[in-house]
Amino acid sequence: MKPATAGGPYKVPRQNEGWRSIVLAVAMHAVLLLFLWVGVSWQNNEPTEVQAEIWDMKVQDAAPPAPTPEPAPEPEPEPEPTPVVKTPPPPPVEAPPAPKEPDIALERLKAKKKLEEKKLAEAKEAKLKQEAEEKQAKLDAKKLAEKKLAEQKLKEEKEQAEKDKKELAEKEKDKKKAAAEKLAKEKAEKAAKDKAFAAEMSRITGSAAKGSTGTAAQSTGGRSDGGYEAAVRAKIKSNLAFGGADDTLTATYLITQLPSGEVINKRKIKGSGSTAYDEAIENAIEKSSPLPKKKDGTVEREFTAVFKLKDMH
């Protein structure tokens, strides 16, 4: 008999002893019947013959009496037949009850149901395990992505910091370079203006020497002229753009100009304490170039101007 295959339904083994038991029982009954038939045949003897005479009582006197026959010997009594003791038949050999088909079907159904439940449980367990593995894989992937993102962000921040540092260094370099160029330009402009001023002064001085000896002194500006300074301050005041209300602000500047009145330099001697007011004064001076001249057409090459905010309103 082949064993049940793994995973297949349970099969009840077939009973192969049924036919053997039936044949053995039939043989025993046949032997018993033969034994009984032989015993009955051995007890049956042939029957003994018996003769009898019949006498009529009415004709007893007319006829001579018949000779009295010798009494026949009494027959020996027949021996009593030996009672046949019937041997009780052996108990029939009961064949093992054949399994009921419904019970087998029920067992198969139970085994099939149990197998299906087992497969279902295994499938459910495998599904839960797969879901747990997928969830863990997603979590690991998310952590890895976050780690890579953080590393990328840190790398970008470092690169940006290096870039900003480099740009700042370049800006500082450019700023220094621009400051140096501006300073060189201012020096060159100042030198050019000084040269032009010297040429203009030489021209004025030369023309004055040809004309009269007193005009040379006037070309250099002579004494301070209150009206001249008022005219210069008034022009600068017209170009001043400052909205402060502190009348105590006062700034003092040294202004250098060409004979034509063009401002070539302005130097702050004393600040007002307000950077905004100082810058506004400087811008107003630049916008006011060329400055007004004196009545005689001359200018003062350098003069000091005091700018009080209360006088500039």
Short mmCIF file of N, CA and C in Angstrom, two decimals, residues 131-291:
data_model
loop_
_atom_site.label_atom_id
_atom_site.label_comp_id
_atom_site.label_asym_id
_atom_site.label_seq_id
_atom_site.Cartn_x
_atom_site.Cartn_y
_atom_site.Cartn_z
N GLU A 131 4.08 41.42 3.89
CA GLU A 131 3.72 42.81 4.15
C GLU A 131 4.70 43.45 5.12
N ALA A 132 5.09 42.68 6.17
CA ALA A 132 6.06 43.21 7.14
C ALA A 132 7.40 43.49 6.47
N GLU A 133 7.82 42.56 5.59
CA GLU A 133 9.09 42.77 4.88
C GLU A 133 9.01 43.97 3.95
N GLU A 134 7.87 44.11 3.24
CA GLU A 134 7.71 45.28 2.35
C GLU A 134 7.69 46.57 3.14
N LYS A 135 7.01 46.56 4.30
CA LYS A 135 6.95 47.75 5.14
C LYS A 135 8.34 48.12 5.64
N GLN A 136 9.09 47.10 6.08
CA GLN A 136 10.45 47.36 6.56
C GLN A 136 11.34 47.86 5.43
N ALA A 137 11.14 47.28 4.22
CA ALA A 137 11.93 47.71 3.07
C ALA A 137 11.63 49.17 2.72
N LYS A 138 10.32 49.54 2.77
CA LYS A 138 9.95 50.93 2.50
C LYS A 138 10.54 51.87 3.54
N LEU A 139 10.50 51.42 4.82
CA LEU A 139 11.06 52.24 5.89
C LEU A 139 12.56 52.43 5.71
N ASP A 140 13.24 51.33 5.35
CA ASP A 140 14.69 51.44 5.13
C ASP A 140 14.99 52.34 3.93
N ALA A 141 14.17 52.20 2.87
CA ALA A 141 14.37 53.05 1.69
C ALA A 141 14.13 54.52 2.03
N LYS A 142 13.11 54.77 2.86
CA LYS A 142 12.81 56.15 3.26
C LYS A 142 13.96 56.73 4.08
N LYS A 143 14.46 55.93 5.04
CA LYS A 143 15.59 56.39 5.85
C LYS A 143 16.82 56.65 4.98
N LEU A 144 17.05 55.74 4.03
CA LEU A 144 18.20 55.93 3.14
C LEU A 144 18.04 57.19 2.29
N ALA A 145 16.81 57.40 1.78
CA ALA A 145 16.56 58.61 0.98
C ALA A 145 16.74 59.87 1.82
N GLU A 146 16.23 59.84 3.07
CA GLU A 146 16.39 61.00 3.94
C GLU A 146 17.86 61.25 4.26
N LYS A 147 18.59 60.15 4.46
CA LYS A 147 20.02 60.29 4.73
C LYS A 147 20.75 60.90 3.53
N LYS A 148 20.43 60.38 2.33
CA LYS A 148 21.05 60.92 1.12
C LYS A 148 20.66 62.38 0.91
N LEU A 149 19.38 62.69 1.20
CA LEU A 149 18.92 64.07 1.05
C LEU A 149 19.64 65.00 2.01
N ALA A 150 19.82 64.53 3.27
CA ALA A 150 20.53 65.35 4.25
C ALA A 150 21.99 65.54 3.83
N GLU A 151 22.61 64.45 3.34
CA GLU A 151 23.99 64.57 2.89
C GLU A 151 24.09 65.51 1.70
N GLN A 152 23.12 65.40 0.76
CA GLN A 152 23.12 66.29 -0.40
C GLN A 152 22.92 67.74 0.02
N LYS A 153 22.00 67.95 0.97
CA LYS A 153 21.74 69.30 1.46
C LYS A 153 22.98 69.87 2.15
N LEU A 154 23.64 69.05 2.98
CA LEU A 154 24.85 69.49 3.64
C LEU A 154 25.94 69.82 2.63
N LYS A 155 26.04 68.96 1.62
CA LYS A 155 27.04 69.21 0.57
C LYS A 155 26.74 70.51 -0.16
N GLU A 156 25.45 70.72 -0.49
CA GLU A 156 25.07 71.96 -1.17
C GLU A 156 25.33 73.18 -0.29
N GLU A 157 25.04 73.04 1.01
CA GLU A 157 25.30 74.17 1.92
C GLU A 157 26.78 74.48 1.99
N LYS A 158 27.60 73.43 2.03
CA LYS A 158 29.05 73.65 2.05
C LYS A 158 29.51 74.32 0.76
N GLU A 159 28.98 73.80 -0.37
CA GLU A 159 29.36 74.39 -1.65
C GLU A 159 28.90 75.84 -1.74
N GLN A 160 27.66 76.11 -1.22
CA GLN A 160 27.16 77.48 -1.25
C GLN A 160 27.99 78.37 -0.34
N ALA A 161 28.40 77.84 0.83
CA ALA A 161 29.23 78.62 1.74
C ALA A 161 30.58 78.95 1.08
N GLU A 162 31.15 77.92 0.42
CA GLU A 162 32.42 78.16 -0.27
C GLU A 162 32.23 79.18 -1.40
N LYS A 163 31.09 79.04 -2.10
CA LYS A 163 30.82 79.97 -3.19
C LYS A 163 30.63 81.39 -2.66
N ASP A 164 29.85 81.51 -1.54
CA ASP A 164 29.64 82.83 -0.95
C ASP A 164 30.95 83.43 -0.45
N LYS A 165 31.76 82.57 0.15
CA LYS A 165 33.05 83.04 0.64
C LYS A 165 33.92 83.54 -0.51
N LYS A 166 33.88 82.75 -1.60
CA LYS A 166 34.68 83.15 -2.76
C LYS A 166 34.15 84.44 -3.37
N GLU A 167 32.79 84.53 -3.46
CA GLU A 167 32.21 85.75 -4.00
C GLU A 167 32.50 86.95 -3.11
N LEU A 168 32.45 86.73 -1.78
CA LEU A 168 32.74 87.82 -0.85
C LEU A 168 34.19 88.27 -1.00
N ALA A 169 35.07 87.27 -1.14
CA ALA A 169 36.48 87.63 -1.33
C ALA A 169 36.68 88.40 -2.64
N GLU A 170 35.95 87.95 -3.68
CA GLU A 170 36.06 88.66 -4.96
C GLU A 170 35.49 90.07 -4.86
N LYS A 171 34.35 90.19 -4.11
CA LYS A 171 33.76 91.51 -3.93
C LYS A 171 34.69 92.43 -3.15
N GLU A 172 35.31 91.87 -2.10
CA GLU A 172 36.26 92.66 -1.33
C GLU A 172 37.44 93.08 -2.21
N LYS A 173 37.85 92.13 -3.03
CA LYS A 173 38.96 92.43 -3.92
C LYS A 173 38.56 93.51 -4.92
N ASP A 174 37.33 93.33 -5.48
CA ASP A 174 36.84 94.33 -6.43
C ASP A 174 36.64 95.68 -5.75
N LYS A 175 36.15 95.61 -4.51
CA LYS A 175 35.92 96.86 -3.77
C LYS A 175 37.24 97.59 -3.51
N LYS A 176 38.23 96.83 -3.11
CA LYS A 176 39.54 97.44 -2.88
C LYS A 176 40.12 97.99 -4.17
N LYS A 177 39.90 97.18 -5.23
CA LYS A 177 40.40 97.62 -6.52
C LYS A 177 39.68 98.89 -6.97
N ALA A 178 38.32 98.91 -6.77
CA ALA A 178 37.55 100.09 -7.14
C ALA A 178 37.96 101.29 -6.31
N ALA A 179 38.20 101.04 -5.00
CA ALA A 179 38.62 102.14 -4.13
C ALA A 179 39.98 102.68 -4.58
N ALA A 180 40.87 101.75 -4.92
CA ALA A 180 42.19 102.19 -5.39
C ALA A 180 42.06 102.96 -6.70
N GLU A 181 41.21 102.42 -7.60
CA GLU A 181 41.02 103.12 -8.88
C GLU A 181 40.37 104.49 -8.67
N LYS A 182 39.40 104.52 -7.73
CA LYS A 182 38.74 105.79 -7.45
C LYS A 182 39.72 106.79 -6.87
N LEU A 183 40.56 106.31 -5.94
CA LEU A 183 41.56 107.17 -5.34
C LEU A 183 42.54 107.67 -6.39
N ALA A 184 42.96 106.74 -7.26
CA ALA A 184 43.88 107.14 -8.33
C ALA A 184 43.22 108.13 -9.28
N LYS A 185 41.92 107.88 -9.56
CA LYS A 185 41.20 108.79 -10.44
C LYS A 185 41.06 110.16 -9.81
N GLU A 186 40.72 110.16 -8.49
CA GLU A 186 40.60 111.44 -7.79
C GLU A 186 41.93 112.18 -7.76
N LYS A 187 43.00 111.41 -7.54
CA LYS A 187 44.31 112.05 -7.54
C LYS A 187 44.63 112.62 -8.92
N ALA A 188 44.28 111.80 -9.95
CA ALA A 188 44.56 112.27 -11.31
C ALA A 188 43.71 113.50 -11.64
N GLU A 189 42.42 113.46 -11.21
CA GLU A 189 41.55 114.61 -11.46
C GLU A 189 42.04 115.84 -10.70
N LYS A 190 42.46 115.60 -9.46
CA LYS A 190 42.97 116.71 -8.66
C LYS A 190 44.22 117.29 -9.30
N ALA A 191 45.08 116.36 -9.77
CA ALA A 191 46.31 116.84 -10.41
C ALA A 191 45.99 117.62 -11.68
N ALA A 192 44.98 117.09 -12.43
CA ALA A 192 44.59 117.78 -13.66
C ALA A 192 43.98 119.13 -13.33
N LYS A 193 43.12 119.16 -12.29
CA LYS A 193 42.50 120.41 -11.90
C LYS A 193 43.54 121.41 -11.38
N ASP A 194 44.48 120.90 -10.59
CA ASP A 194 45.56 121.77 -10.10
C ASP A 194 46.37 122.32 -11.27
N LYS A 195 46.59 121.42 -12.24
CA LYS A 195 47.35 121.86 -13.41
C LYS A 195 46.58 122.91 -14.19
N ALA A 196 45.25 122.63 -14.33
CA ALA A 196 44.42 123.60 -15.05
C ALA A 196 44.33 124.92 -14.27
N PHE A 197 44.23 124.78 -12.95
CA PHE A 197 44.17 125.98 -12.11
C PHE A 197 45.46 126.78 -12.24
N ALA A 198 46.57 126.06 -12.22
CA ALA A 198 47.86 126.74 -12.35
C ALA A 198 47.97 127.42 -13.71
N ALA A 199 47.46 126.71 -14.75
CA ALA A 199 47.52 127.31 -16.10
C ALA A 199 46.63 128.53 -16.16
N GLU A 200 45.42 128.40 -15.56
CA GLU A 200 44.51 129.53 -15.55
C GLU A 200 45.09 130.70 -14.78
N MET A 201 45.71 130.41 -13.65
CA MET A 201 46.33 131.46 -12.84
C MET A 201 47.48 132.10 -13.60
N SER A 202 48.23 131.26 -14.31
CA SER A 202 49.35 131.82 -15.10
C SER A 202 48.82 132.71 -16.19
N ARG A 203 47.69 132.26 -16.81
CA ARG A 203 47.11 133.07 -17.85
C ARG A 203 46.61 134.39 -17.30
N ILE A 204 45.91 134.29 -16.15
CA ILE A 204 45.38 135.51 -15.55
C ILE A 204 46.52 136.42 -15.10
N THR A 205 47.51 135.79 -14.51
CA THR A 205 48.66 136.57 -14.03
C THR A 205 49.39 137.22 -15.18
N GLY A 206 49.51 136.50 -16.29
CA GLY A 206 50.21 137.05 -17.46
C GLY A 206 49.44 138.21 -18.06
N SER A 207 48.12 138.04 -18.15
CA SER A 207 47.31 139.12 -18.71
C SER A 207 47.27 140.32 -17.80
N ALA A 208 47.30 140.08 -16.52
CA ALA A 208 47.31 141.19 -15.56
C ALA A 208 48.64 141.93 -15.62
N ALA A 209 49.72 141.18 -15.85
CA ALA A 209 51.04 141.83 -15.94
C ALA A 209 51.12 142.72 -17.15
N LYS A 210 50.46 142.32 -18.20
CA LYS A 210 50.45 143.15 -19.40
C LYS A 210 49.58 144.38 -19.21
N GLY A 211 48.47 144.23 -18.47
CA GLY A 211 47.56 145.35 -18.31
C GLY A 211 47.98 146.30 -17.20
N SER A 212 47.87 145.88 -15.98
CA SER A 212 48.21 146.71 -14.81
C SER A 212 48.77 145.86 -13.73
N THR A 213 49.37 146.41 -12.81
CA THR A 213 50.03 145.67 -11.72
C THR A 213 49.11 145.38 -10.58
N GLY A 214 47.87 145.94 -10.52
CA GLY A 214 47.01 145.75 -9.34
C GLY A 214 46.02 144.65 -9.51
N THR A 215 45.76 144.20 -10.67
CA THR A 215 44.74 143.16 -10.87
C THR A 215 45.23 141.78 -10.47
N ALA A 216 46.48 141.56 -10.38
CA ALA A 216 47.00 140.23 -9.98
C ALA A 216 46.60 139.89 -8.58
N ALA A 217 46.61 140.86 -7.74
CA ALA A 217 46.24 140.58 -6.36
C ALA A 217 44.77 140.23 -6.27
N GLN A 218 43.96 140.85 -7.11
CA GLN A 218 42.53 140.58 -7.07
C GLN A 218 42.22 139.19 -7.60
N SER A 219 43.01 138.68 -8.53
CA SER A 219 42.73 137.37 -9.09
C SER A 219 42.88 136.25 -8.08
N THR A 220 43.65 136.45 -7.09
CA THR A 220 43.84 135.41 -6.07
C THR A 220 42.74 135.45 -5.04
N GLY A 221 41.87 136.41 -5.14
CA GLY A 221 40.74 136.41 -4.23
C GLY A 221 40.76 137.58 -3.30
N GLY A 222 41.88 138.12 -2.92
CA GLY A 222 41.94 139.26 -2.00
C GLY A 222 41.36 138.89 -0.67
N ARG A 223 40.70 139.88 -0.01
CA ARG A 223 40.13 139.64 1.31
C ARG A 223 38.80 138.90 1.19
N SER A 224 38.38 138.37 2.32
CA SER A 224 37.12 137.64 2.36
C SER A 224 35.98 138.59 2.11
N ASP A 225 35.06 138.14 1.28
CA ASP A 225 33.91 138.93 0.90
C ASP A 225 32.66 138.25 1.46
N GLY A 226 31.95 138.99 2.39
CA GLY A 226 30.76 138.41 3.00
C GLY A 226 29.67 138.15 1.99
N GLY A 227 29.50 139.00 1.05
CA GLY A 227 28.49 138.77 0.03
C GLY A 227 28.81 137.57 -0.84
N TYR A 228 30.08 137.38 -1.12
CA TYR A 228 30.51 136.23 -1.93
C TYR A 228 30.18 134.92 -1.20
N GLU A 229 30.54 134.86 0.10
CA GLU A 229 30.28 133.65 0.87
C GLU A 229 28.77 133.39 0.99
N ALA A 230 27.99 134.46 1.12
CA ALA A 230 26.54 134.31 1.20
C ALA A 230 25.99 133.76 -0.10
N ALA A 231 26.56 134.24 -1.25
CA ALA A 231 26.11 133.74 -2.55
C ALA A 231 26.45 132.27 -2.73
N VAL A 232 27.66 131.86 -2.28
CA VAL A 232 28.06 130.44 -2.37
C VAL A 232 27.15 129.59 -1.51
N ARG A 233 26.88 130.02 -0.26
CA ARG A 233 26.04 129.26 0.67
C ARG A 233 24.61 129.15 0.14
N ALA A 234 24.14 130.25 -0.48
CA ALA A 234 22.78 130.24 -1.01
C ALA A 234 22.63 129.22 -2.14
N LYS A 235 23.64 129.14 -3.00
CA LYS A 235 23.55 128.16 -4.10
C LYS A 235 23.61 126.73 -3.56
N ILE A 236 24.50 126.53 -2.59
CA ILE A 236 24.59 125.17 -2.01
C ILE A 236 23.30 124.83 -1.30
N LYS A 237 22.68 125.84 -0.61
CA LYS A 237 21.42 125.65 0.10
C LYS A 237 20.32 125.23 -0.88
N SER A 238 20.33 125.80 -2.10
CA SER A 238 19.29 125.48 -3.08
C SER A 238 19.38 124.03 -3.56
N ASN A 239 20.54 123.44 -3.43
CA ASN A 239 20.73 122.04 -3.87
C ASN A 239 20.75 121.06 -2.70
N LEU A 240 20.47 121.52 -1.48
CA LEU A 240 20.49 120.65 -0.30
C LEU A 240 19.17 119.89 -0.22
N ALA A 241 19.28 118.58 0.01
CA ALA A 241 18.10 117.72 0.19
C ALA A 241 18.27 116.95 1.50
N PHE A 242 17.69 117.51 2.58
CA PHE A 242 17.80 116.88 3.90
C PHE A 242 16.52 117.19 4.66
N GLY A 243 15.94 116.20 5.26
CA GLY A 243 14.68 116.38 5.95
C GLY A 243 14.78 116.35 7.45
N GLY A 244 15.98 116.48 8.03
CA GLY A 244 16.12 116.45 9.48
C GLY A 244 15.58 117.72 10.14
N ALA A 245 15.24 117.60 11.41
CA ALA A 245 14.68 118.74 12.14
C ALA A 245 15.57 119.22 13.27
N ASP A 246 16.77 118.66 13.37
CA ASP A 246 17.69 119.07 14.45
C ASP A 246 18.48 120.30 13.97
N ASP A 247 18.09 121.46 14.46
CA ASP A 247 18.74 122.71 14.03
C ASP A 247 20.14 122.89 14.58
N THR A 248 20.56 122.02 15.48
CA THR A 248 21.90 122.17 16.07
C THR A 248 22.98 121.56 15.19
N LEU A 249 22.61 120.91 14.10
CA LEU A 249 23.60 120.27 13.24
C LEU A 249 24.40 121.34 12.51
N THR A 250 25.74 121.17 12.56
CA THR A 250 26.64 122.13 11.90
C THR A 250 27.82 121.36 11.32
N ALA A 251 28.13 121.64 10.05
CA ALA A 251 29.25 120.97 9.38
C ALA A 251 30.15 122.03 8.74
N THR A 252 31.46 121.78 8.79
CA THR A 252 32.44 122.74 8.24
C THR A 252 33.27 122.04 7.19
N TYR A 253 33.35 122.69 5.97
CA TYR A 253 34.06 122.08 4.86
C TYR A 253 35.05 123.10 4.28
N LEU A 254 36.17 122.57 3.77
CA LEU A 254 37.15 123.36 3.04
C LEU A 254 36.95 123.07 1.56
N ILE A 255 36.57 124.09 0.79
CA ILE A 255 36.25 123.92 -0.62
C ILE A 255 37.39 124.48 -1.47
N THR A 256 37.83 123.67 -2.46
CA THR A 256 38.88 124.10 -3.40
C THR A 256 38.25 124.16 -4.78
N GLN A 257 38.49 125.27 -5.51
CA GLN A 257 37.88 125.46 -6.81
C GLN A 257 38.85 126.09 -7.80
N LEU A 258 38.49 125.96 -9.06
CA LEU A 258 39.26 126.57 -10.12
C LEU A 258 38.84 128.04 -10.27
N PRO A 259 39.62 128.82 -11.02
CA PRO A 259 39.24 130.23 -11.25
C PRO A 259 37.88 130.35 -11.93
N SER A 260 37.45 129.25 -12.60
CA SER A 260 36.15 129.28 -13.24
C SER A 260 35.01 129.01 -12.27
N GLY A 261 35.35 128.69 -11.01
CA GLY A 261 34.34 128.38 -10.00
C GLY A 261 34.01 126.89 -9.90
N GLU A 262 34.66 126.08 -10.73
CA GLU A 262 34.41 124.63 -10.68
C GLU A 262 35.06 124.03 -9.45
N VAL A 263 34.27 123.27 -8.66
CA VAL A 263 34.77 122.66 -7.42
C VAL A 263 35.62 121.45 -7.79
N ILE A 264 36.87 121.46 -7.30
CA ILE A 264 37.76 120.33 -7.57
C ILE A 264 37.99 119.48 -6.31
N ASN A 265 37.61 119.99 -5.16
CA ASN A 265 37.80 119.19 -3.94
C ASN A 265 36.95 119.79 -2.81
N LYS A 266 36.55 118.93 -1.91
CA LYS A 266 35.83 119.34 -0.72
C LYS A 266 36.32 118.45 0.41
N ARG A 267 36.73 118.99 1.49
CA ARG A 267 37.28 118.23 2.62
C ARG A 267 36.55 118.63 3.90
N LYS A 268 36.07 117.64 4.58
CA LYS A 268 35.32 117.89 5.81
C LYS A 268 36.30 118.20 6.93
N ILE A 269 36.15 119.38 7.49
CA ILE A 269 37.01 119.77 8.61
C ILE A 269 36.38 119.34 9.93
N LYS A 270 35.08 119.55 10.04
CA LYS A 270 34.38 119.18 11.27
C LYS A 270 33.00 118.65 10.88
N GLY A 271 32.74 117.45 11.31
CA GLY A 271 31.46 116.85 10.99
C GLY A 271 30.37 117.32 11.93
N SER A 272 29.11 117.10 11.49
CA SER A 272 27.97 117.52 12.30
C SER A 272 27.54 116.46 13.30
N GLY A 273 28.08 115.29 13.18
CA GLY A 273 27.64 114.19 14.04
C GLY A 273 26.56 113.35 13.37
N SER A 274 26.03 113.85 12.25
CA SER A 274 25.01 113.12 11.49
C SER A 274 25.59 112.81 10.11
N THR A 275 25.77 111.54 9.84
CA THR A 275 26.33 111.14 8.56
C THR A 275 25.42 111.55 7.41
N ALA A 276 24.12 111.47 7.63
CA ALA A 276 23.17 111.83 6.58
C ALA A 276 23.28 113.31 6.22
N TYR A 277 23.43 114.16 7.25
CA TYR A 277 23.53 115.59 6.99
C TYR A 277 24.84 115.92 6.28
N ASP A 278 25.92 115.25 6.71
CA ASP A 278 27.22 115.49 6.07
C ASP A 278 27.19 115.08 4.61
N GLU A 279 26.61 113.92 4.34
CA GLU A 279 26.53 113.47 2.94
C GLU A 279 25.64 114.40 2.11
N ALA A 280 24.57 114.92 2.73
CA ALA A 280 23.69 115.85 2.01
C ALA A 280 24.43 117.14 1.65
N ILE A 281 25.29 117.63 2.55
CA ILE A 281 26.08 118.83 2.28
C ILE A 281 27.06 118.58 1.14
N GLU A 282 27.72 117.40 1.18
CA GLU A 282 28.70 117.08 0.13
C GLU A 282 28.01 116.98 -1.23
N ASN A 283 26.84 116.35 -1.28
CA ASN A 283 26.12 116.24 -2.55
C ASN A 283 25.67 117.61 -3.05
N ALA A 284 25.26 118.47 -2.12
CA ALA A 284 24.83 119.83 -2.51
C ALA A 284 26.00 120.63 -3.08
N ILE A 285 27.20 120.46 -2.49
CA ILE A 285 28.39 121.17 -2.99
C ILE A 285 28.71 120.73 -4.41
N GLU A 286 28.66 119.39 -4.66
CA GLU A 286 28.96 118.88 -5.99
C GLU A 286 27.94 119.38 -7.01
N LYS A 287 26.65 119.38 -6.62
CA LYS A 287 25.61 119.85 -7.54
C LYS A 287 25.72 121.36 -7.83
N SER A 288 26.32 122.09 -6.88
CA SER A 288 26.40 123.56 -7.04
C SER A 288 27.58 124.02 -7.89
N SER A 289 28.45 123.06 -8.29
CA SER A 289 29.61 123.43 -9.13
C SER A 289 29.15 123.75 -10.55
N PRO A 290 29.62 124.88 -11.18
CA PRO A 290 30.57 125.88 -10.63
C PRO A 290 29.88 126.84 -9.66
N LEU A 291 30.65 127.30 -8.68
CA LEU A 291 30.14 128.20 -7.66
C LEU A 291 30.13 129.66 -8.19
#
